[in-house]
Tab-separated table of C-alpha atoms and ligand atoms in Angstrom:
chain	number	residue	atom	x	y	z
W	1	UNK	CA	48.960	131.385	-57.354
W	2	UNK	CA	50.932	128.042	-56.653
W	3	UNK	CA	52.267	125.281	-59.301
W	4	UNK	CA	53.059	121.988	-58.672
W	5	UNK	CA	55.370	120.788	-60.979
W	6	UNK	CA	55.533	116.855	-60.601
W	7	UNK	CA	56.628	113.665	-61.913
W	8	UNK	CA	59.926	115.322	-62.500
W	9	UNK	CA	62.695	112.617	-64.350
W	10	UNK	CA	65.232	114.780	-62.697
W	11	UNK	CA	65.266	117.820	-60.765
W	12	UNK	CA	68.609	119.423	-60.707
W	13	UNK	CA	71.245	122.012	-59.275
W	14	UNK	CA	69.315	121.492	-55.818
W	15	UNK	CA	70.522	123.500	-53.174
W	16	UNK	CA	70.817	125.526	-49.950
W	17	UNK	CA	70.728	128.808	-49.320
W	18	UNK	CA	74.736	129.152	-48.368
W	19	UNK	CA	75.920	127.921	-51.479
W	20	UNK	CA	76.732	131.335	-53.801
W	21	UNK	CA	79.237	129.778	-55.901
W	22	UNK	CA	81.040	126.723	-56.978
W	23	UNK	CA	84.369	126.384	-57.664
W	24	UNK	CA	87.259	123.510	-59.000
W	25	UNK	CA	86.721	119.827	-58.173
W	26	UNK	CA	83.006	121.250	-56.482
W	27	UNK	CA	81.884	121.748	-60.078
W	28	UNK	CA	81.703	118.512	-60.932
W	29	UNK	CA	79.135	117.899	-58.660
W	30	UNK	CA	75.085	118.483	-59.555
W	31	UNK	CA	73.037	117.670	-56.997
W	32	UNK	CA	69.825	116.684	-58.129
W	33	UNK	CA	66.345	114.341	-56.775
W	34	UNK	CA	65.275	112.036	-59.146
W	35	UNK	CA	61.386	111.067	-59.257
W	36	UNK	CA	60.506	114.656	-57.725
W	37	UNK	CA	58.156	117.209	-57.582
W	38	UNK	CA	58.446	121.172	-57.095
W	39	UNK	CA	55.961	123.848	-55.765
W	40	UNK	CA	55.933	127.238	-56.630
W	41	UNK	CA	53.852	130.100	-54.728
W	42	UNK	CA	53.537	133.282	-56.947
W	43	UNK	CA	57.820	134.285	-57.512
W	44	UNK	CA	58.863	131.763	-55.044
W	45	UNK	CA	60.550	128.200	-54.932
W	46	UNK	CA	58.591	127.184	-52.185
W	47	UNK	CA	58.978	123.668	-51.961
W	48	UNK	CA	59.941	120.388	-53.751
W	49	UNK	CA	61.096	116.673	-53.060
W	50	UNK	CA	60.535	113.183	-53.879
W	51	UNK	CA	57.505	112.098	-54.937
W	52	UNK	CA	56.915	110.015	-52.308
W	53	UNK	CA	56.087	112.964	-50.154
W	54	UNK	CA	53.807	114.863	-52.649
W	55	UNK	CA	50.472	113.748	-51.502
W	56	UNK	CA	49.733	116.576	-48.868
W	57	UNK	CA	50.799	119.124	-51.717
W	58	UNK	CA	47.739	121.135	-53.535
W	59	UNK	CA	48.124	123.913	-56.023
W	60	UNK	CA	46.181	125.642	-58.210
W	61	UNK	CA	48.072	124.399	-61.475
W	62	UNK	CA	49.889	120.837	-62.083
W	63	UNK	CA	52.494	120.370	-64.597
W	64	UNK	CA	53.349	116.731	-65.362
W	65	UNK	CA	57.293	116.331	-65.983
W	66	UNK	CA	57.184	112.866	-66.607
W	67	UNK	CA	60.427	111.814	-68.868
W	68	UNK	CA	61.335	115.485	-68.626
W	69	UNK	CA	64.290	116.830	-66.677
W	70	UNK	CA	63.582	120.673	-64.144
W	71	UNK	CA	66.657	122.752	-63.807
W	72	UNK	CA	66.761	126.496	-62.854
W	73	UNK	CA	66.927	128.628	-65.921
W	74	UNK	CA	70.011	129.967	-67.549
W	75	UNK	CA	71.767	133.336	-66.374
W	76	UNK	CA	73.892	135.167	-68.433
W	77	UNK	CA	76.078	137.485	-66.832
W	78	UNK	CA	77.405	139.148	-69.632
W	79	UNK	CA	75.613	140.402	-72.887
W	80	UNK	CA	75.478	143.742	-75.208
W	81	UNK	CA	71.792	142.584	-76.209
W	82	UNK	CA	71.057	146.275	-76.553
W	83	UNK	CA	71.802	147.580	-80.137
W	84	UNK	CA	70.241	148.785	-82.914
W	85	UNK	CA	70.665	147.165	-86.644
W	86	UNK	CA	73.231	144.196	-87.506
W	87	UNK	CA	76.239	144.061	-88.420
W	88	UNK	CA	76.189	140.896	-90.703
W	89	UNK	CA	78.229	142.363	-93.724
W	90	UNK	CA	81.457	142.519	-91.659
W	91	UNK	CA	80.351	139.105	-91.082
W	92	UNK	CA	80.865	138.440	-95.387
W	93	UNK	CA	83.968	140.622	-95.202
W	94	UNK	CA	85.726	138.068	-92.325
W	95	UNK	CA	84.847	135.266	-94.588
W	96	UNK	CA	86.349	136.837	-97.183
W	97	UNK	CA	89.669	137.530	-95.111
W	98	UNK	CA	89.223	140.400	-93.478
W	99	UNK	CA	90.464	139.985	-89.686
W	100	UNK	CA	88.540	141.629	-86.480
W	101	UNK	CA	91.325	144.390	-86.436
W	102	UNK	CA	91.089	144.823	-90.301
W	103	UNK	CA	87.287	145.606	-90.001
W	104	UNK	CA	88.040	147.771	-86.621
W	105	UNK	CA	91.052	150.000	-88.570
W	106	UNK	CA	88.196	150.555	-91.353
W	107	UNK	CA	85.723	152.113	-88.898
W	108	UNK	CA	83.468	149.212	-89.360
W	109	UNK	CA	83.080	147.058	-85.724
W	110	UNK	CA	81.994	148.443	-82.638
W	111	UNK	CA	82.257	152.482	-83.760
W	112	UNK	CA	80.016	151.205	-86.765
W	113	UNK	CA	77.023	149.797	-84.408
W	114	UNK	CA	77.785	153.166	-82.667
W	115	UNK	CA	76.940	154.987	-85.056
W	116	UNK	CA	73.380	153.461	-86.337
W	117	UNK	CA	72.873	153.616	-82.692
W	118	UNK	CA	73.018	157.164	-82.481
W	119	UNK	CA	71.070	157.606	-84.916
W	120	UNK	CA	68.539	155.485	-83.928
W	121	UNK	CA	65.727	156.549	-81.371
W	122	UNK	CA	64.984	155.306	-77.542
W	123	UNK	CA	61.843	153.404	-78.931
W	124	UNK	CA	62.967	151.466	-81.384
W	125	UNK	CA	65.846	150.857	-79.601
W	126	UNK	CA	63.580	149.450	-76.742
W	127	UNK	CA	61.353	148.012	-79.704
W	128	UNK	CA	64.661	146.293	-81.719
W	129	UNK	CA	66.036	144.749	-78.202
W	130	UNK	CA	62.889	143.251	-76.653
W	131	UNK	CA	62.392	141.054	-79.231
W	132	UNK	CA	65.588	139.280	-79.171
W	133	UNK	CA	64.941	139.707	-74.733
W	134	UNK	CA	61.807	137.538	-75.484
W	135	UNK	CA	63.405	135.154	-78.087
W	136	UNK	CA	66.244	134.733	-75.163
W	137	UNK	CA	63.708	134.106	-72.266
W	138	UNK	CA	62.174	131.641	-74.680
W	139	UNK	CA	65.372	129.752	-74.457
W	140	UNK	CA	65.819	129.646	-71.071
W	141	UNK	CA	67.128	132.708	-69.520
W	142	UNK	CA	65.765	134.059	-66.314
W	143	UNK	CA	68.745	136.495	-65.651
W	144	UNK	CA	70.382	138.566	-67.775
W	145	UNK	CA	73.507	141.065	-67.719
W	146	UNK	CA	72.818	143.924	-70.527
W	147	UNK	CA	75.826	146.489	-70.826
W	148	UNK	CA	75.927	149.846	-72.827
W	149	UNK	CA	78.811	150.784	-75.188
W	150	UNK	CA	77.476	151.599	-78.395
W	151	UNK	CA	76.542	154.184	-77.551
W	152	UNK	CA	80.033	156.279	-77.081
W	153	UNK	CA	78.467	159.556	-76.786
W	154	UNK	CA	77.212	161.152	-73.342
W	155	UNK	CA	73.244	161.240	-74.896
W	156	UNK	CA	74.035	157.814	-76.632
W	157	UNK	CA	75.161	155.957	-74.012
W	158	UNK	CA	72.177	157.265	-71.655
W	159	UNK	CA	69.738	156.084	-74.516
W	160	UNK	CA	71.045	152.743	-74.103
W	161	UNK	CA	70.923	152.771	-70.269
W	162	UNK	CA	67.525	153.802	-70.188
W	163	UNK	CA	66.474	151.210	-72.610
W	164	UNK	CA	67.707	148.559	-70.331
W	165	UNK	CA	66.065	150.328	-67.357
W	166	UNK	CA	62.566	149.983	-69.696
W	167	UNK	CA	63.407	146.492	-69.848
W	168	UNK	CA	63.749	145.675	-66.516
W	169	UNK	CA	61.126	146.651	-65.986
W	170	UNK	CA	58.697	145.695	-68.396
W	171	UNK	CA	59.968	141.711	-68.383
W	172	UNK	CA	59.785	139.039	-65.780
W	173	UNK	CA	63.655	138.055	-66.869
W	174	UNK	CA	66.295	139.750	-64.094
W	175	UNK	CA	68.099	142.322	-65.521
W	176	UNK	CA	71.656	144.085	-64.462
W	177	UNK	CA	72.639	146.904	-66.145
W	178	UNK	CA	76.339	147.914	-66.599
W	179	UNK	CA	77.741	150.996	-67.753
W	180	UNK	CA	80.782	150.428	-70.525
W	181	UNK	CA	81.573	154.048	-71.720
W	182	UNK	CA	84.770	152.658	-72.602
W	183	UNK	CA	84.223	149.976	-75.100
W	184	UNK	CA	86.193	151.561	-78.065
W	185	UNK	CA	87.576	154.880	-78.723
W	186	UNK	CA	84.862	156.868	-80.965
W	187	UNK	CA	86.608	158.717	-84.222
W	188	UNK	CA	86.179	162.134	-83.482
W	189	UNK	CA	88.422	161.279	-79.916
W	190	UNK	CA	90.975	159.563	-82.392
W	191	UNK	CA	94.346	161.744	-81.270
W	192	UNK	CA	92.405	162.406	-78.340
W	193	UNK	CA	91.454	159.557	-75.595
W	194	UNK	CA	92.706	161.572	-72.197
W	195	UNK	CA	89.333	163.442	-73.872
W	196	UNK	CA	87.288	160.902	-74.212
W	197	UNK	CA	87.970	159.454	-70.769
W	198	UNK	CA	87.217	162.722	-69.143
W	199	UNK	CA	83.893	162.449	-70.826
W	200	UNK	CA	83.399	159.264	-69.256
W	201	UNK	CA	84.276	160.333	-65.837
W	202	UNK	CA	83.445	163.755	-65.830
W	203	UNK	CA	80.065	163.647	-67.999
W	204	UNK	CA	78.194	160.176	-68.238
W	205	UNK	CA	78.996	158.847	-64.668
W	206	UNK	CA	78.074	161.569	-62.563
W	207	UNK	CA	74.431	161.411	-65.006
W	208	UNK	CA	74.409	157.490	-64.731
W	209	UNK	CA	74.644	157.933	-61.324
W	210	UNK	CA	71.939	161.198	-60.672
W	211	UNK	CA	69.523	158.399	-62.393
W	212	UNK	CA	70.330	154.999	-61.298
W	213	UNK	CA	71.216	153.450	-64.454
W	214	UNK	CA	74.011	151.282	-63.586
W	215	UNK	CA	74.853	148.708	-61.342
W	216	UNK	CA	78.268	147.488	-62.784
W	217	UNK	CA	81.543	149.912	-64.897
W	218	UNK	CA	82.833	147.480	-68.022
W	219	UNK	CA	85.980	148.714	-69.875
W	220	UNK	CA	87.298	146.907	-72.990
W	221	UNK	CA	90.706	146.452	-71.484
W	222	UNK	CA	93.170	145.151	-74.456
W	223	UNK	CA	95.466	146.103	-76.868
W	224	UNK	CA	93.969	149.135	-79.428
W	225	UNK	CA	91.627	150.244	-76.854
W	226	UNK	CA	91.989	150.870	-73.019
W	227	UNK	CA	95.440	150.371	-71.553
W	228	UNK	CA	96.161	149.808	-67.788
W	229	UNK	CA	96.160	152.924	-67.019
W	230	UNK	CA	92.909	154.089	-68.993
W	231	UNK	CA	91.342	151.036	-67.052
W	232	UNK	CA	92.147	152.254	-63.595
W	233	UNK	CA	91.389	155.332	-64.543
W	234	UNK	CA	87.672	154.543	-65.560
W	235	UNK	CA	87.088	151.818	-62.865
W	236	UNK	CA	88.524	154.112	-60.318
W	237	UNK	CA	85.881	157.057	-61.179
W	238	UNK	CA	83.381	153.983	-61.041
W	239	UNK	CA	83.711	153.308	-57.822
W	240	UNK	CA	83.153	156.783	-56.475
W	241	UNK	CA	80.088	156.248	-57.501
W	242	UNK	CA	79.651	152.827	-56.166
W	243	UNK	CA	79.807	150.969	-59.151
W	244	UNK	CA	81.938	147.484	-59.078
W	245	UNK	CA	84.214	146.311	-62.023
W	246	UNK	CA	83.063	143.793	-64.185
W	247	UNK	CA	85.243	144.042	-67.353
W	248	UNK	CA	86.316	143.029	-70.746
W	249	UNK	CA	89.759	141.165	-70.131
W	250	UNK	CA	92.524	138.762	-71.888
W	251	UNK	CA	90.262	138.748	-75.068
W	252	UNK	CA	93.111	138.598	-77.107
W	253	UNK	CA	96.214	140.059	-75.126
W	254	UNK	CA	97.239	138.986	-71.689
W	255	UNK	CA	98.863	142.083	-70.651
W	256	UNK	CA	97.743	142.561	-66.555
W	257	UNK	CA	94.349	143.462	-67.505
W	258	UNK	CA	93.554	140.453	-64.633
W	259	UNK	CA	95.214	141.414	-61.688
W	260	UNK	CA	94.051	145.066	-62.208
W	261	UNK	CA	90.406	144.195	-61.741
W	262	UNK	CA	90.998	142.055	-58.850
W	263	UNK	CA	92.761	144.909	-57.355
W	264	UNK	CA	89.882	147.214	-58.015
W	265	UNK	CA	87.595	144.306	-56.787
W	266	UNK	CA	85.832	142.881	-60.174
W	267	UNK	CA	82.790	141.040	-59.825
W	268	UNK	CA	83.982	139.216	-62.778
W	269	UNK	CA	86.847	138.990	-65.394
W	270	UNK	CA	85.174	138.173	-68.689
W	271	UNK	CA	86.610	136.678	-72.123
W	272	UNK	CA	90.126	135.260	-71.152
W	273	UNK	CA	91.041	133.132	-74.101
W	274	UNK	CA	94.619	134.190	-73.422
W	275	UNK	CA	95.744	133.477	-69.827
W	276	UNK	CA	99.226	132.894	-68.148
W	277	UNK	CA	99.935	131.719	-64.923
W	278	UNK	CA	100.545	135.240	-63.162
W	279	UNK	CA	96.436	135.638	-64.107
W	280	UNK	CA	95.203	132.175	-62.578
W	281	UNK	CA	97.901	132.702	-59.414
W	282	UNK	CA	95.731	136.296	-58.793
W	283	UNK	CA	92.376	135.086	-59.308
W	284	UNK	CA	93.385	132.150	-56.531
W	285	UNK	CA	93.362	135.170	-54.325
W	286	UNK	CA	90.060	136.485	-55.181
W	287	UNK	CA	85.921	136.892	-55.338
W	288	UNK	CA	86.630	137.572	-58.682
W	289	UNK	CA	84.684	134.998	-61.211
W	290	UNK	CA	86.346	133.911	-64.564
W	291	UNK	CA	83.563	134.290	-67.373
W	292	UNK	CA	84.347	132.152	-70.587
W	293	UNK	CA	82.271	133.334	-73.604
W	294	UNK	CA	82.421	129.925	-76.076
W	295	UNK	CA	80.505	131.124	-78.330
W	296	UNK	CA	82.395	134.162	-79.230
W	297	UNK	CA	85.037	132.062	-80.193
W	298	UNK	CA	83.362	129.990	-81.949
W	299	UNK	CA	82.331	132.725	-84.101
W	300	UNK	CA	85.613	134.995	-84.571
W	301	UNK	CA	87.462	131.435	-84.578
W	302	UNK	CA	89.706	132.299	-82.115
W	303	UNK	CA	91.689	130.587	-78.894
W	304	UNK	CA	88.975	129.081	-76.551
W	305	UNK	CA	89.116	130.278	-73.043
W	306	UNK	CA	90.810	127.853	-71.127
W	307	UNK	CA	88.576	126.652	-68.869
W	308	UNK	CA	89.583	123.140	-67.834
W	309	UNK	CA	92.983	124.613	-66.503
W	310	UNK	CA	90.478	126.973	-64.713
W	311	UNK	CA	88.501	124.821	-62.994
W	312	UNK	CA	91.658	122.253	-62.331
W	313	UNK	CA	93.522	125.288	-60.102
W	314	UNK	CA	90.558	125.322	-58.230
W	315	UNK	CA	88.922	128.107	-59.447
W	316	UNK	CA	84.783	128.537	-60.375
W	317	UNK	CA	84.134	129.545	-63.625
W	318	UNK	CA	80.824	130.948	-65.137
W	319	UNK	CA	79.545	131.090	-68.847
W	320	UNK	CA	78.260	133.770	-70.479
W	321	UNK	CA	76.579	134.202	-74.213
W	322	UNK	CA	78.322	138.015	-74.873
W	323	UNK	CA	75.319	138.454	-77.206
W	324	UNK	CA	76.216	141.646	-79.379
W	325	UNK	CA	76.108	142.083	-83.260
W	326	UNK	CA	79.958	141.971	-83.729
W	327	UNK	CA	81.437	139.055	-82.395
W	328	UNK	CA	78.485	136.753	-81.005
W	329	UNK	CA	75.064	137.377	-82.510
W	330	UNK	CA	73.394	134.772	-80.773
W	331	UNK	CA	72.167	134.964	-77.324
W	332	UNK	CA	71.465	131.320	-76.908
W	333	UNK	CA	72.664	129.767	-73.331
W	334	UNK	CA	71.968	126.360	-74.589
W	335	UNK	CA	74.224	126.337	-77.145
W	336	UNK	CA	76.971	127.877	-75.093
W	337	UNK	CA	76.397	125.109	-72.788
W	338	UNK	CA	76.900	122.352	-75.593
W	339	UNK	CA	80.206	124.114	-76.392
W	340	UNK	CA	81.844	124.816	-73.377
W	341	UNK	CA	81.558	120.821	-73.039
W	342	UNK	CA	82.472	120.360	-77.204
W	343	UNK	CA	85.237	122.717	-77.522
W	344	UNK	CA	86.480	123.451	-73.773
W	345	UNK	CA	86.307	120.082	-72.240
W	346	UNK	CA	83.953	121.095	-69.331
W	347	UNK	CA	81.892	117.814	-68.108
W	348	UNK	CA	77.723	118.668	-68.534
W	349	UNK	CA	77.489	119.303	-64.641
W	350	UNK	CA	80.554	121.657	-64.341
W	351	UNK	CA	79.044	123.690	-67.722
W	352	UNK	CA	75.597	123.378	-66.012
W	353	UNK	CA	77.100	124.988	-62.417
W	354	UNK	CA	78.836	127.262	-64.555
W	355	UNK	CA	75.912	128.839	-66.534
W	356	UNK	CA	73.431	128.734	-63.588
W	357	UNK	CA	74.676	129.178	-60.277
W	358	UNK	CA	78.202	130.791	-60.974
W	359	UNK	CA	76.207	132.952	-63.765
W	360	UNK	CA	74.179	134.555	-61.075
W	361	UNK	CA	77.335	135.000	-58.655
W	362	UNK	CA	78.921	136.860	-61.823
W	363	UNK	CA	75.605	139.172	-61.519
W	364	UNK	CA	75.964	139.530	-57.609
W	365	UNK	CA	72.289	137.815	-57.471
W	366	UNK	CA	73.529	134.192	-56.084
W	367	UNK	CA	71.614	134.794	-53.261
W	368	UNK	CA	68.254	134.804	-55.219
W	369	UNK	CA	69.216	132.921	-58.773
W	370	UNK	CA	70.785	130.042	-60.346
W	371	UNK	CA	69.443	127.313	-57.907
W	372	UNK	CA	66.501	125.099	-56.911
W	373	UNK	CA	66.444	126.460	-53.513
W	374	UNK	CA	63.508	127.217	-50.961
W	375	UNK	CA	63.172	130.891	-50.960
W	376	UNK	CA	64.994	131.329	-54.650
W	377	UNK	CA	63.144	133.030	-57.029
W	378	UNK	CA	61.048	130.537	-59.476
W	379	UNK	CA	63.494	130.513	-62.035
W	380	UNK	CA	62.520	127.217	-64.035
W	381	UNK	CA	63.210	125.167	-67.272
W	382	UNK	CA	61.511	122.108	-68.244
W	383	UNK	CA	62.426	119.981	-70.938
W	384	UNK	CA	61.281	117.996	-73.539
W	385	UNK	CA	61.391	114.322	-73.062
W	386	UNK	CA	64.875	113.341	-72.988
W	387	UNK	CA	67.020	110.337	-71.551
W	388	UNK	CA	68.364	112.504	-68.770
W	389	UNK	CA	70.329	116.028	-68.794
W	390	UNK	CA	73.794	114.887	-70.106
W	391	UNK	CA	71.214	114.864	-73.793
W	392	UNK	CA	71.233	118.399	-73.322
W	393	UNK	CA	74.973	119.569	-74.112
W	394	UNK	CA	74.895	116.408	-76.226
W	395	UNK	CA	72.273	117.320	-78.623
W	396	UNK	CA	73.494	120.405	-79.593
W	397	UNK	CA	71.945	122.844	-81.546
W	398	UNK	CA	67.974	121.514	-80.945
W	399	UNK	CA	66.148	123.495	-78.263
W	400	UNK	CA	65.235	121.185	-76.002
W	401	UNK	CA	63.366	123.318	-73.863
W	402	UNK	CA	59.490	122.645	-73.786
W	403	UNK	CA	58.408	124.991	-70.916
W	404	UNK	CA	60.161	128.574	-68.989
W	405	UNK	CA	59.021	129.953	-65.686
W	406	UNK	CA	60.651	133.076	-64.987
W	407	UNK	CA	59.560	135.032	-61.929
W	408	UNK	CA	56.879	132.468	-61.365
W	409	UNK	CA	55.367	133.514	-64.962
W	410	UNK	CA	54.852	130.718	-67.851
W	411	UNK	CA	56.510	132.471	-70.453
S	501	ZN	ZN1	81.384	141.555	-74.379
């Protein structure tokens, strides 16, 4: 099956195969062909160009993209979309005062959306997830990170693996699955977390492992939860089992938390609304990508990360939803594109870069996602009519979206 998408305002975030990432003053930059045209044969980018060259192209379905802009579709390299039930009256109680810690000391927070989880089986799990997979897809994401951690039991945690195996396998949308035991400390391991660690090592990796249910090890590394030393401890057990870090840092402590998962070799540091120098002096040195999560803030109204001063020291930076029913229950890229540019000062192209082609790096699937590139999966969004793609982070809050390919499926 081939599709010729033509007519195409603006096709954008063209490029080759060699280009995994993007980093500092490179950000700014988003190639793109105006007037174009681009052909897709079954999961493939196989082709696309200028107009001018489109008359030897057949295909067995034409899209016409006239006034409307084609860029690869969103991926989010860092979401909790897996849980069961909501946690929207902890949302009332912050309104009326109650801080993130408050509701955390009073068992509500993460340990609370543990606890329905447990109590909640693999199906509707599976069933309570997939429909906010297919309200994602529907705006715009073609990749997705999904961790586990509310689960914070050894049969909870594997309920929540397994539902993102399901998923990966029943949906078109790329899916990454990473293990994070260590998201809080549950309440019957209050006085005890050596125990609960050795849990995590000694019980749920070696089963994560036996059944393939985890590409990536996550700790919630701050203040309250995992220390330094839990952290090294958990990624260190990880990696015996060939999982790579890609954790929870600087969310509201800058304490080392950075430098530790560059030294264990993080895929990505995520959150970082509190930096320092000593952090943006070891990322310098690193693979590691810097994931902001704007929307987070937004939400718990705190620090933004700082992602100009990023991106000025020369560093990429990628942009992630953290969809989850504490802190961001929203799982909407677009949105966290329009804010990154509102609140964090990032230009559209170097938000755009950051939520497509630095996503995927975040992922470890640059090679295959997050550009239009012959041989690239057909990852595709097609927009409404619009005046051109700086209407996209401008407009916030509209979808703007009239059309997803993911995996070379109309979705
Ligand atoms: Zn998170």
């Amino acid at each position: 099956m081939t599709i010729l998408i033509k007519n195409i305002k603006e096709l954008l975030q063209v490029r080759d195969e060699n280009t995994l990432k993007v980093s500092g003053s490179q950000m700014k930059e988003l190639p793109s062909i105006t007037n174009a045209y681009l052909l897709i044969e079954d999961d493939t980018i196989v082709d696309f160009g200028s107009m001018i060259d489109v008359s030897n192209v057949k295909a067995d379905k034409t899209i016409d993209a006239t006034n409307k802009v084609v860029l690869p579709t969103w991926c989010d390299s860092h979401t909790h979309i897996v849980y069961a039930g909501d946690r929207s009256q902890e949302f009332v109680d912050r309104i009326n005062g109650l801080s993130y810690e408050d509701i955390a000391n009073r068992g509500g927070g993460i340990v609370n959306s543990a606890k329905t989880l447990q109590n909640t089986t693999e199906d509707d799990l599976y069933n309570q997830s997939i429909q906010r997979v297919k309200d994602v897809m529907h705006l715009g994401t073609g990749a997705i990170e999904i961790k586990s951690g509310y689960g914070l039991t050894p049969d909870a945690e594997l309920k929540m693996l397994r539902v993102i195996k399901r998923i990966k396998k029943d949906f078109p949308v790329k899916v990454k699955a990473t293990f994070l035991g260590a998201h809080a400390l549950p309440l019957e391991f209050k006085t005890n977390k050596q125990g609960y660690l050795d849990q995590i090592i000694n019980d749920m990796l070696p089963q994560i492992a036996k059944e393939n249910l985890a590409q990536y090890i996550d700790v919630f590394c701050e203040k309250g939860y995992f220390d330094l030393n839990d952290t090294a401890q958990i990624l260190e057990a990880g990696l015996k089992y060939n999982l790579i870090p890609k954790i929870h840092v600087n969310q509201f402590n800058a304490f080392g938390g950075v430098a530790l998962a560059v030294k264990y070799g993080a895929i990505s540091v995520d959150h970082l609304e509190e930096l320092n120098t000593e952090d943006i002096k070891v990322l310098k040195d690193s693979n590691t990508m810097p994931v902001a999560l704007p929307s987070c803030s937004y939400f718990l109204s705190i620090p933004y990360t700082p992602g100009r001063q990023l991106i000025d020291a020369g560093l990429p930076l990628a942009l992630a939803t953290d969809y989850n029913p504490g802190s961001t229950p929203s799982g909407n890229m677009n949105f966290v594109v329009s804010t990154a540019c509102i609140k964090m000062k990032l230009t559209p192209e170097e938000a755009i870069n950051a939520a497509t082609l630095n996503g995927a790096y975040a992922m470890g699937i640059s090679k295959q996602y997050g550009s239009i590139t012959k041989g690239k999966k057909a990852n595709i969004i097609i927009t409404k009519p619009i005046s051109g793609y700086h209407y996209l982070p401008y407009a916030f809050g509209d979808n703007h979206i009239d059309q997803v390919i993911i995996n070379g499926t109309i979705i």
